[in-house]
Short mmCIF file of C-alpha atoms in Angstrom, two decimals:
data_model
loop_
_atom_site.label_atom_id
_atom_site.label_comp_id
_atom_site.label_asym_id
_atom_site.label_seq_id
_atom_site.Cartn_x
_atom_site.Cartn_y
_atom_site.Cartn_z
CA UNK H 1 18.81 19.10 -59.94
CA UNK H 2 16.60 16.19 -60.74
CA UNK H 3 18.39 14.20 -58.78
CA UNK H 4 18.08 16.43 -55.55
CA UNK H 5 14.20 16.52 -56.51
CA UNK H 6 14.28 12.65 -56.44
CA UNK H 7 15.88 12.64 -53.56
CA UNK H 8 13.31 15.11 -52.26
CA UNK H 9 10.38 12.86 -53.05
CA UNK H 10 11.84 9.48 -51.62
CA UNK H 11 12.21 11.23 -48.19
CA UNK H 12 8.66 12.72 -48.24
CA UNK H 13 7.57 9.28 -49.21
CA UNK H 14 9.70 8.01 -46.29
CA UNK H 15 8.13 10.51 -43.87
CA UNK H 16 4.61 10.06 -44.84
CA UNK H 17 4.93 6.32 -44.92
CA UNK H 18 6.40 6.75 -41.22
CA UNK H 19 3.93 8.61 -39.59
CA UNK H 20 1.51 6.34 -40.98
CA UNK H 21 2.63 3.05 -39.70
CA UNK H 22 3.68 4.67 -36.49
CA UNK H 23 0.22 5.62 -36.17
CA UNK H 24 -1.22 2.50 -36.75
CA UNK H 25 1.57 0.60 -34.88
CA UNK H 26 1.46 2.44 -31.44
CA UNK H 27 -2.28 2.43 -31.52
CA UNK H 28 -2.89 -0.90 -32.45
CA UNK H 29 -5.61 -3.53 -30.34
CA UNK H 30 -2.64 -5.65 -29.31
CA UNK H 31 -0.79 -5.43 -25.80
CA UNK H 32 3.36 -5.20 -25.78
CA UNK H 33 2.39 -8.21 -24.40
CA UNK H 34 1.11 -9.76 -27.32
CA UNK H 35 3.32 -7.80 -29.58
CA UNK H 36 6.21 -9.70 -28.13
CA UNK H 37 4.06 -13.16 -28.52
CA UNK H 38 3.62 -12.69 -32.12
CA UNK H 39 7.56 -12.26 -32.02
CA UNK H 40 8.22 -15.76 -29.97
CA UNK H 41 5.26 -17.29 -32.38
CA UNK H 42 7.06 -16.78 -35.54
CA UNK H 43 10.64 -17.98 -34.08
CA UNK H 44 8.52 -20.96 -33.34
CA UNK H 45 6.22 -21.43 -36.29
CA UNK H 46 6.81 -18.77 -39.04
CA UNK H 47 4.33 -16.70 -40.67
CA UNK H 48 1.73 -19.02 -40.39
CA UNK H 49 2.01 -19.13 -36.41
CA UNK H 50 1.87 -15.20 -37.01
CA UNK H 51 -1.07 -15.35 -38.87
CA UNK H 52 -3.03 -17.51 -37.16
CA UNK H 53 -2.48 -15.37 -33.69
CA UNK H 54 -3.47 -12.31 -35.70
CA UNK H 55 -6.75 -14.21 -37.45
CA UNK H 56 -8.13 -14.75 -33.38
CA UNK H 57 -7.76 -11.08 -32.72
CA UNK H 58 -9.42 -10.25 -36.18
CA UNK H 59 -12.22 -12.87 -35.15
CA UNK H 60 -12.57 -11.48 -31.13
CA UNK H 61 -13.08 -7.70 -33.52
CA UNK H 62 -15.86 -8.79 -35.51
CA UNK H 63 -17.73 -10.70 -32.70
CA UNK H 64 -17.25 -8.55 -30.27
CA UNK H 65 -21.08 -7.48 -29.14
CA UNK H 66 -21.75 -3.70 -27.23
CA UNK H 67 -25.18 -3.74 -25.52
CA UNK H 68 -26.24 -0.33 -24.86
CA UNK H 69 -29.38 0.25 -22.67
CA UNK H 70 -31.59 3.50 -22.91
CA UNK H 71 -34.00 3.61 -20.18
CA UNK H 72 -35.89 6.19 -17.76
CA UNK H 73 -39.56 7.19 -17.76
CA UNK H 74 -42.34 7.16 -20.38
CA UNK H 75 -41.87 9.81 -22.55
CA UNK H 76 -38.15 11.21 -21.76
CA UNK H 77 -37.22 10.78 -25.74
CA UNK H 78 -35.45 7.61 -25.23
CA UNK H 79 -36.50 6.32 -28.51
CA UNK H 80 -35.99 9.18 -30.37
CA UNK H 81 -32.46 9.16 -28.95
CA UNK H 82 -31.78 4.87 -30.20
CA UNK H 83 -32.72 6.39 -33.70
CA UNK H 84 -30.67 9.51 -33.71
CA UNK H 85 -27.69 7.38 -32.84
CA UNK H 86 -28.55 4.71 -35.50
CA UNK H 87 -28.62 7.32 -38.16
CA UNK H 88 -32.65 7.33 -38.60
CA UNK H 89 -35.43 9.11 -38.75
CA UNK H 90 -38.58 8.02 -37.11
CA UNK H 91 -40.23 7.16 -40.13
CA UNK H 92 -37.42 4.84 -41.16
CA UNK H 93 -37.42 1.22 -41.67
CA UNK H 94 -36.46 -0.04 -38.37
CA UNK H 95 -36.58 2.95 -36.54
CA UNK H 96 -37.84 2.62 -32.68
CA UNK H 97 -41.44 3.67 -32.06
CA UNK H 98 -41.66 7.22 -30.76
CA UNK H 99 -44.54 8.42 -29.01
CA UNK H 100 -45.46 10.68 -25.69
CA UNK H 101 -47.45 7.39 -24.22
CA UNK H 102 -44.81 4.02 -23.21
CA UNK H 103 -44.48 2.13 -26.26
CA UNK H 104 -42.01 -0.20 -24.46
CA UNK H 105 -43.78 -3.16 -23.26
CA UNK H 106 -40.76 -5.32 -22.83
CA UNK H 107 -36.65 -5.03 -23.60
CA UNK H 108 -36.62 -4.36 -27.33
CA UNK H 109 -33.42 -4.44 -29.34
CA UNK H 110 -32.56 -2.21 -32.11
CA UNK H 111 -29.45 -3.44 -33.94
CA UNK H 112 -27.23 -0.59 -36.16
CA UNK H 113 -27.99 -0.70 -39.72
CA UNK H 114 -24.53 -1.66 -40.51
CA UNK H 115 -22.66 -3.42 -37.51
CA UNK H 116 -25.25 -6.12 -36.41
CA UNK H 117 -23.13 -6.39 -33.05
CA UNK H 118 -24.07 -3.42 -31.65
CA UNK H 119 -27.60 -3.17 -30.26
CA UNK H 120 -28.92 -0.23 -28.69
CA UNK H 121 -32.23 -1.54 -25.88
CA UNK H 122 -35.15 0.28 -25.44
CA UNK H 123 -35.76 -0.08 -22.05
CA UNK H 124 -39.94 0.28 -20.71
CA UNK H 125 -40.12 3.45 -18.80
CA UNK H 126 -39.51 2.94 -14.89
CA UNK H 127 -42.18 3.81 -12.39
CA UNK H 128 -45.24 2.78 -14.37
CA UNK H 129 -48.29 0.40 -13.38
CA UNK H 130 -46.83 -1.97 -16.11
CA UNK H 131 -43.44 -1.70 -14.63
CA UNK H 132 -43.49 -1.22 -10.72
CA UNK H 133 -39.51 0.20 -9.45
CA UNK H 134 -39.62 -2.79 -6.95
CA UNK H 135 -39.86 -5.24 -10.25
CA UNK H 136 -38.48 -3.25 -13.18
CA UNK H 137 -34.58 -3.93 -12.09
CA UNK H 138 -35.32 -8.16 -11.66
CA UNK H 139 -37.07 -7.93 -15.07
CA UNK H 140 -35.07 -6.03 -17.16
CA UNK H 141 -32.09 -8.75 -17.34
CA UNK H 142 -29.13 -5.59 -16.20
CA UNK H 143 -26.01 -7.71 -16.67
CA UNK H 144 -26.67 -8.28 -20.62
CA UNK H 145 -25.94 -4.60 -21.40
CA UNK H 146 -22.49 -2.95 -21.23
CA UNK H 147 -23.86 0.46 -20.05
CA UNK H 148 -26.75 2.33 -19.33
CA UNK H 149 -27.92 5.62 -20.25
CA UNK H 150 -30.39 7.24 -18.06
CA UNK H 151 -32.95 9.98 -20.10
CA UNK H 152 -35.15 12.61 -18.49
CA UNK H 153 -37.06 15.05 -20.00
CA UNK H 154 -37.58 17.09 -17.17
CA UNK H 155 -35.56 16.81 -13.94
CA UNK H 156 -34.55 13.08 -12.60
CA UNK H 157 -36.71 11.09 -10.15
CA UNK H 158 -36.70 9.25 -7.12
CA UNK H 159 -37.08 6.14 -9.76
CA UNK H 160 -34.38 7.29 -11.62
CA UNK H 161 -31.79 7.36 -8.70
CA UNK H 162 -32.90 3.52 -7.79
CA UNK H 163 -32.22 2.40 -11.08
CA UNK H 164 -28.73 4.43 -11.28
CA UNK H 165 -27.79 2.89 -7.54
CA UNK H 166 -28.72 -0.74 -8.53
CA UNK H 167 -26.88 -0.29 -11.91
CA UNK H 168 -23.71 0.91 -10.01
CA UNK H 169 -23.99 -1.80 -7.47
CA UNK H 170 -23.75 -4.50 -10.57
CA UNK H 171 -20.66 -2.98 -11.11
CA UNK H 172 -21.87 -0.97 -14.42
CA UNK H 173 -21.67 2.25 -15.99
CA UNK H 174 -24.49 4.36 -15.77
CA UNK H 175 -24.25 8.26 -17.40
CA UNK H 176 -27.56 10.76 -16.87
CA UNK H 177 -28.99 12.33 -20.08
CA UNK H 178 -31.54 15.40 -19.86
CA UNK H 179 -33.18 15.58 -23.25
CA UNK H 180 -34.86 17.99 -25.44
CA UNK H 181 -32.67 21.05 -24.52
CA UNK H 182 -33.40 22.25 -27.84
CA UNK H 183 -37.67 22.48 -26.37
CA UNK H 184 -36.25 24.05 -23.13
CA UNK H 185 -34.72 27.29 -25.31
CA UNK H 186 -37.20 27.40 -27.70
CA UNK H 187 -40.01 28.01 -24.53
CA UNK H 188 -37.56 30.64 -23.35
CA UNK H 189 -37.11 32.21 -26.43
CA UNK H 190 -41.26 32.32 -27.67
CA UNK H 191 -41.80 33.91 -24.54
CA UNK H 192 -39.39 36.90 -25.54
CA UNK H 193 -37.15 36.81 -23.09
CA UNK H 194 -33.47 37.91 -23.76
CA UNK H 195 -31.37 35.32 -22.18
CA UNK H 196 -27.29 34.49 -22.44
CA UNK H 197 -27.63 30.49 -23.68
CA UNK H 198 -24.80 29.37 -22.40
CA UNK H 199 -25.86 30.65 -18.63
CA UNK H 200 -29.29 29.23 -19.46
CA UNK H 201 -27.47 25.66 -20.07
CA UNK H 202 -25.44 26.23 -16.88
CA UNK H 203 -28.39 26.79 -15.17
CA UNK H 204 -30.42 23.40 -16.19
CA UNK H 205 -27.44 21.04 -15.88
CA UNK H 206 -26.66 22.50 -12.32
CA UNK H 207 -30.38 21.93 -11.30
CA UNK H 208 -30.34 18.38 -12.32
CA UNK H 209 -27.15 17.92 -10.35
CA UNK H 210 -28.22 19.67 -7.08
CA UNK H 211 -31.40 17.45 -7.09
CA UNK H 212 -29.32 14.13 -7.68
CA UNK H 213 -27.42 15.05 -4.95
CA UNK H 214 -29.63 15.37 -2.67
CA UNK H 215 -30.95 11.96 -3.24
CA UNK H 216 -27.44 10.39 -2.40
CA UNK H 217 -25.58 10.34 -5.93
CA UNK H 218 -22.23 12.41 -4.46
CA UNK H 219 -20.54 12.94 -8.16
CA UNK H 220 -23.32 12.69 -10.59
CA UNK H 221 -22.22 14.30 -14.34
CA UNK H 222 -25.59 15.35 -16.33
CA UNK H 223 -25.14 15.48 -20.46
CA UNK H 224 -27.68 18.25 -22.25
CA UNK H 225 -28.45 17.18 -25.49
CA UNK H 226 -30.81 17.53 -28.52
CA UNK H 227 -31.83 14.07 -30.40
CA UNK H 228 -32.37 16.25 -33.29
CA UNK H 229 -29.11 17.92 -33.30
CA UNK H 230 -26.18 15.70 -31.57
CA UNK H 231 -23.71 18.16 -32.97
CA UNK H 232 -25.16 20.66 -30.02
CA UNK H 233 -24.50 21.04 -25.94
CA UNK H 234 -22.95 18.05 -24.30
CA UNK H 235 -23.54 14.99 -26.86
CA UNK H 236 -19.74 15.27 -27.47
CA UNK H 237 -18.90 15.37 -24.08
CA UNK H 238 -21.43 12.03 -23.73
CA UNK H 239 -19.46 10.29 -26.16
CA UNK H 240 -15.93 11.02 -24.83
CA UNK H 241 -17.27 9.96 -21.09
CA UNK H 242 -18.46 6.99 -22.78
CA UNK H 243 -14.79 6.42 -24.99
CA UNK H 244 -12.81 6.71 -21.95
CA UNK H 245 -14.93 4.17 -19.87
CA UNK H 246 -14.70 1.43 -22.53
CA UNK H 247 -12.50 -1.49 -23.12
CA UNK H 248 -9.71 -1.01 -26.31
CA UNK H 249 -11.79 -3.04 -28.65
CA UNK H 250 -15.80 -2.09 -27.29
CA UNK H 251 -14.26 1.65 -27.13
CA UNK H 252 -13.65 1.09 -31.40
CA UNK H 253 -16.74 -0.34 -32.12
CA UNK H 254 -18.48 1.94 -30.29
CA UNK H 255 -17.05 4.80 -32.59
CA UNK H 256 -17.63 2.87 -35.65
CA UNK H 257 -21.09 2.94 -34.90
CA UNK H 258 -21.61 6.64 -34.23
CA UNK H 259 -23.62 8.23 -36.87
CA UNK H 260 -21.50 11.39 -38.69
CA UNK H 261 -22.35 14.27 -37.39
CA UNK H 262 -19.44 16.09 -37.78
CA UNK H 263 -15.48 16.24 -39.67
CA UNK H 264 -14.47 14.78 -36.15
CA UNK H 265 -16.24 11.54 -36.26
CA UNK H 266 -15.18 10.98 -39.53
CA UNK H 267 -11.66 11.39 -38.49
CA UNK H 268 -11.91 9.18 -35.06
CA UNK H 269 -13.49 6.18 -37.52
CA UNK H 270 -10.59 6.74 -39.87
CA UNK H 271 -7.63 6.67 -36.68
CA UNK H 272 -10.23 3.37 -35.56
CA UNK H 273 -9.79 1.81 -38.95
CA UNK H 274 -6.34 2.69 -39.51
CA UNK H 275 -5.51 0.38 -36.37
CA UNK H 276 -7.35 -3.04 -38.68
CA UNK H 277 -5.07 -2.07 -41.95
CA UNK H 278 -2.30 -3.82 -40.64
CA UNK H 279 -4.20 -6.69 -39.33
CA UNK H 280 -6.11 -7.16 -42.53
CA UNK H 281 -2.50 -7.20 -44.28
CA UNK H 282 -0.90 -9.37 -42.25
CA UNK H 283 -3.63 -12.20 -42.88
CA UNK H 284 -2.87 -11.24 -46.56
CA UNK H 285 0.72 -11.37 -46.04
CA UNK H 286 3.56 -13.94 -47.50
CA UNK H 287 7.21 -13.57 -47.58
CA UNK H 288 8.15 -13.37 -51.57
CA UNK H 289 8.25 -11.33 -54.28
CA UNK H 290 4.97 -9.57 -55.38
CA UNK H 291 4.36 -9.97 -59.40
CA UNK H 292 3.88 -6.31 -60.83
CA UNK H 293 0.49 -4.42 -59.95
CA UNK H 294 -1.52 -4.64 -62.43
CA UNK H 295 -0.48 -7.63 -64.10
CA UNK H 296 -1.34 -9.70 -60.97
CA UNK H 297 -2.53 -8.52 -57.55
CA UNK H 298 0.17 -10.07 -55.38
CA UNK H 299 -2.33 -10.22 -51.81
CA UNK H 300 -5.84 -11.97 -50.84
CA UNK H 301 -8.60 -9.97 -52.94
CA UNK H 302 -10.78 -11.35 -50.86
CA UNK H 303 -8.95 -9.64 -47.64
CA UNK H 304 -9.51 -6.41 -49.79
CA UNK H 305 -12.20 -6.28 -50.95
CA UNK H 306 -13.72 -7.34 -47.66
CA UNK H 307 -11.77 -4.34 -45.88
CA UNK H 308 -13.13 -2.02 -48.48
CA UNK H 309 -16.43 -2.82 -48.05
CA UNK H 310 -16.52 -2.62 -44.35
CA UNK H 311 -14.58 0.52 -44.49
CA UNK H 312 -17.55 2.33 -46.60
CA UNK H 313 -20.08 1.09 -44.49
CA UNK H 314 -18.18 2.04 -41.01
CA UNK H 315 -18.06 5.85 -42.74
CA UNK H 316 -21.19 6.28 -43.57
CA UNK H 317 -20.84 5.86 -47.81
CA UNK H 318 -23.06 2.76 -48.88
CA UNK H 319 -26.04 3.74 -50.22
CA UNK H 320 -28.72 3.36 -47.95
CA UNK H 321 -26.20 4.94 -45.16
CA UNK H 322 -25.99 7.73 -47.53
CA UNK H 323 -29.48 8.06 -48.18
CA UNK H 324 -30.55 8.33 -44.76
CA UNK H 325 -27.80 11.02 -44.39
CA UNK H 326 -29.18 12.80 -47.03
CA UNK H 327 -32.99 12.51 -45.60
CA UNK H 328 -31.56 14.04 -42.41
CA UNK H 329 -30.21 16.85 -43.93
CA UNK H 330 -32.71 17.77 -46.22
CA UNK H 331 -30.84 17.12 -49.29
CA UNK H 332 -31.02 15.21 -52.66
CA UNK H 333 -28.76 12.17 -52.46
CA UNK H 334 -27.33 12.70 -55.87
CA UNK H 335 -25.90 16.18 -54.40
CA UNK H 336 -24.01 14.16 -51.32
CA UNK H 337 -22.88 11.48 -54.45
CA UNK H 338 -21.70 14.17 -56.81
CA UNK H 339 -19.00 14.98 -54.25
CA UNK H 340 -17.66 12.01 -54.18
CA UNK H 341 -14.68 11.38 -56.53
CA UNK H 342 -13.31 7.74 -55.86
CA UNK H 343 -14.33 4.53 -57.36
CA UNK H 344 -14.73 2.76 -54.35
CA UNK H 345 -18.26 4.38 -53.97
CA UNK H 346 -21.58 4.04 -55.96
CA UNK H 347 -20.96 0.47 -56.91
CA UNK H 348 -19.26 -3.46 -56.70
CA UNK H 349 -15.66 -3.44 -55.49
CA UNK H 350 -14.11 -5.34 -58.24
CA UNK H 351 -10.36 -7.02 -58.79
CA UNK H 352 -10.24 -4.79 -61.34
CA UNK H 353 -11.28 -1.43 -59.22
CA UNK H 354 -8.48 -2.80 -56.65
CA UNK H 355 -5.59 -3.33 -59.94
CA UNK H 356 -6.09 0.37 -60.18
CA UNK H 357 -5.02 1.24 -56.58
CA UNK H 358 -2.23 -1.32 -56.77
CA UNK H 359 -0.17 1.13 -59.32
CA UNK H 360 -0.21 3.93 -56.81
CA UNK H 361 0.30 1.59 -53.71
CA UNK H 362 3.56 0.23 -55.74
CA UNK H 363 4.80 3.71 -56.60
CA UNK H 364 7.59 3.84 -53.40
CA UNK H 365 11.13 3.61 -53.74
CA UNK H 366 13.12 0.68 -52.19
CA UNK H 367 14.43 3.22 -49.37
CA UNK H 368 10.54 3.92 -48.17
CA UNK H 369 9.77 0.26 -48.19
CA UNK H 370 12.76 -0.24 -45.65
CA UNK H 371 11.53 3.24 -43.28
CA UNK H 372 7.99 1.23 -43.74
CA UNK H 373 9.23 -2.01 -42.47
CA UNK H 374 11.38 -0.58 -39.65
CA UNK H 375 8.50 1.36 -38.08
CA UNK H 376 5.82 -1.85 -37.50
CA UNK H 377 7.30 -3.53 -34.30
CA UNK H 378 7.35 -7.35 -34.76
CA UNK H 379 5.22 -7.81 -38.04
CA UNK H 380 8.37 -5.39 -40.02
CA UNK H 381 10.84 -7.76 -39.12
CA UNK H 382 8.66 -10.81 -40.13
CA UNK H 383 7.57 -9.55 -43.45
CA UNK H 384 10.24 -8.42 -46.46
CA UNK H 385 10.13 -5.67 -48.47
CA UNK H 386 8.69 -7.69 -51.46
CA UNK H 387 5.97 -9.32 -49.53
CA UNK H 388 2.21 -9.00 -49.70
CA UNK H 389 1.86 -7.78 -46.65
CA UNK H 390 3.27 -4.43 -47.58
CA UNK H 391 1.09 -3.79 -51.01
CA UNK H 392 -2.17 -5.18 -49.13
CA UNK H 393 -1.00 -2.41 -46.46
CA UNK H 394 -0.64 0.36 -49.05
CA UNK H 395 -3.85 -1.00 -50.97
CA UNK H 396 -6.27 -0.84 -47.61
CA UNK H 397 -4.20 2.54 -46.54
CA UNK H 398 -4.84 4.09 -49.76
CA UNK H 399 -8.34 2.98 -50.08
CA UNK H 400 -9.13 3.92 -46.03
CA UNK H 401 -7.64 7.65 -47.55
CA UNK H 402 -10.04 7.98 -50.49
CA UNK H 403 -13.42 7.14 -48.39
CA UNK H 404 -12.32 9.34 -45.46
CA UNK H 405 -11.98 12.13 -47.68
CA UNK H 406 -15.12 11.36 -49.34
CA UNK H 407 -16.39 11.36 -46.07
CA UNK H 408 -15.34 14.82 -45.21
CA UNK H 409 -16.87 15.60 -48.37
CA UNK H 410 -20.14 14.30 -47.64
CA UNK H 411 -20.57 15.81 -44.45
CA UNK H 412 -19.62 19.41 -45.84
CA UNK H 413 -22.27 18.92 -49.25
CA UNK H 414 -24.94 17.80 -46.19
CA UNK H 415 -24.47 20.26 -43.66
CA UNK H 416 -21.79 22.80 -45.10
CA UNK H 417 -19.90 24.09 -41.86
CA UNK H 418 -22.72 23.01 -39.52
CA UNK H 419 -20.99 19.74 -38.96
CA UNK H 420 -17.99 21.54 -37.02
CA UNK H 421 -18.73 21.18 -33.31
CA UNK H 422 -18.24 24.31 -32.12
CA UNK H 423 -20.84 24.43 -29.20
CA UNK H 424 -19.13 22.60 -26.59
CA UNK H 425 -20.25 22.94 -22.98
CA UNK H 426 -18.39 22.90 -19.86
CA UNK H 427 -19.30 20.94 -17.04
#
């Protein structure tokens, strides 16, 4: 009987081990292309071919900038919206100025607390004395940004439509945003009016759509949103629209850099991350056997404990990411920190932290290790079973795990079931 159990657990281990590398495998930020490169490079040059190949697509992740412009006229919430996506409040160190008058005298960058590359530009409004239509487009330097989003308050103007025609004609991706939904309601509903919402939202987003029509945009899609509540109307839709336009490795940083606002974001960082673990390994990785965890870590500490750190910061669990969470929801911090149950938050991610992990990253039979090795096209055939590759795999997965779940955790002590999307409108 214990041997059937034993059996029992090595195939679990097997199975869970496979969908995991399958996952990160098939979904990884390397072509077949280059997959089959990485094959020719080690027949060529070995492991240190491999790794050098893989160390240029680790370098093109971290330096890999995403511009985002936010423009339209004075006073459409645009830099209320460059803080709600940054995680801040307006009264935060290095939030954007918000005001009702144009605080925007000139193209002012506000980089993400924690992922420098990505810069979200507060555009000045269009249409102003300061900043004419005929000039605003030569001025505002278009081809630096990646995409643009275009905010109203109200309904779009004749401004508006220049700007999203000139944008189009540089070959860029523009995507209309009617703010402060949330104000529109709240009128409706002061006044005492009984009113179906969802009709109501129908309603506004066909309106804007009509009028950009009839100004010459043939397919225009219109995103309602709240800056004070991205969980509600269309800011999921937004950031799908937004996904599915990007390039593989813009399209990951760009979730990386949401702020969480719900048990979905967290989970699209973790499937982003995942795809790095086996990157981050490989650099690690040597063919040899791998003294016994917790004796000697048998990897690159320094590979670990750099992929640790970044994973914490990318969801949201360093402290002043969790502090600003915990501002936003109207919490005490300590109640989002007493949720958390791994080491790997709260403090310095030590070799000694990491020896911990190492016993339950080692705890897989020799059959798993092979099912584990089989699954990762090219690098599995590369690496053996007693490499460092594999425990620097199992250490990052295992670590990437804990924080997600913390995560999770987090965002339910914040915001309790709030931070399930459940409003989603149709377009």
């Amino acid at each position: 009987m214990g041997g059937a159990s034993s059996r029992d657990q090595r195939a679990e281990t097997s199975n869970r081990l496979e969908d995991e590398t399958v996952e990160s495998s098939n979904s990884t930020f390397f072509t077949n292309e280059e997959l089959t490169k990485l094959q020719s490079d080690y027949d060529m040059g070995g492991v240190e071919k491999v790794k050098t190949v893989v160390q240029q697509k680790v370098t093109e992740l971290d330096n890999t900038e995403l511009n985002i412009a936010v423009t339209g006229e004075s006073g459409a919430g645009k830099s209320s919206f460059i803080n709600a996506m940054r995680g801040l409040e307006f009264d935060d160190e290095g939030a954007a100025e918000v005001g009702n008058i144009e605080t925007t005298m000139e193209p002012t960058g506000y980089k993400h607390p924690n992922l420098p590359n990505v810069c979200f530009w507060d555009l000045p409004g269009i249409g102003t004395k300061t900043f004419p239509a005929n000039k605003y487009l030569k001025k505002m330097k278009f081809k630096r940004y990646d995409f643009f989003i275009i905010i109203s308050a109200c309904r779009f103007t004749e401004n508006d439509i220049q700007l999203a025609k000139e944008i189009k004609r540089l070959g860029k991706n523009f995507y209309f945003v009617r703010s402060k939904i949330d104000n529109d309601l709240y009128s409706k509903r002061r006044r005492g009016r009984q009113f179906n919402e969802e009709e109501e939202l129908k309603k506004i987003r066909n309106d804007c759509v009509s009028k950009l029509q009839e100004a010459g945009m043939p397919s225009p899609r219109v995103f309602l949103i709240s800056n004070f509540d991205l969980n509600l109307y269309d800011f999921s839709l937004l950031n799908k629209a937004l996904e599915d336009d990007l390039p593989t490795i813009k399209k990951s940083v760009y979730i990386l850099a949401l702020p969480n606002i719900s048990s979905e974001t967290v989970e699209k960082k973790r499937k982003e991350l995942r795809k790095q673990v086996w990157m981050l390994a490989t650099l690690s990785g040597g063919i040899g056997v791998v003294p016994i965890p917790g004796v000697s870590l048998g990897c690159d500490i320094g590979i670990v404990i750099g992929g640790i750190v970044h994973f914490r910061q990318c969801l949201g669990l360093d402290d002043s990411s969790l502090q600003s969470l915990a501002k936003r929801a109207g919490k005490p911090v300590e109640d989002l920190k007493a949720v958390v149950t791994t080491p790997l938050v709260g403090g310095e991610i030590t070799p000694d932290v990491i020896n911990r992990l190492a016993w339950g990253a080692a705890a897989v039979t020799a059959s798993a290790i092979e099912v584990f090795l089989d699954t990762i096209p090219v690098i599995g055939s590369i690496f053996g079973a007693g490499s460092s590759f594999f425990f620097t795999y199992k250490l990052l997965s295992a670590a990437l795990d804990d924080l997600t779940e913390s995560a999770q955790k987090v965002m339910s002590a914040a915001f309790g079931n709030e931070n399930d999307p459940n409003q989603t409108s149709v377009q």
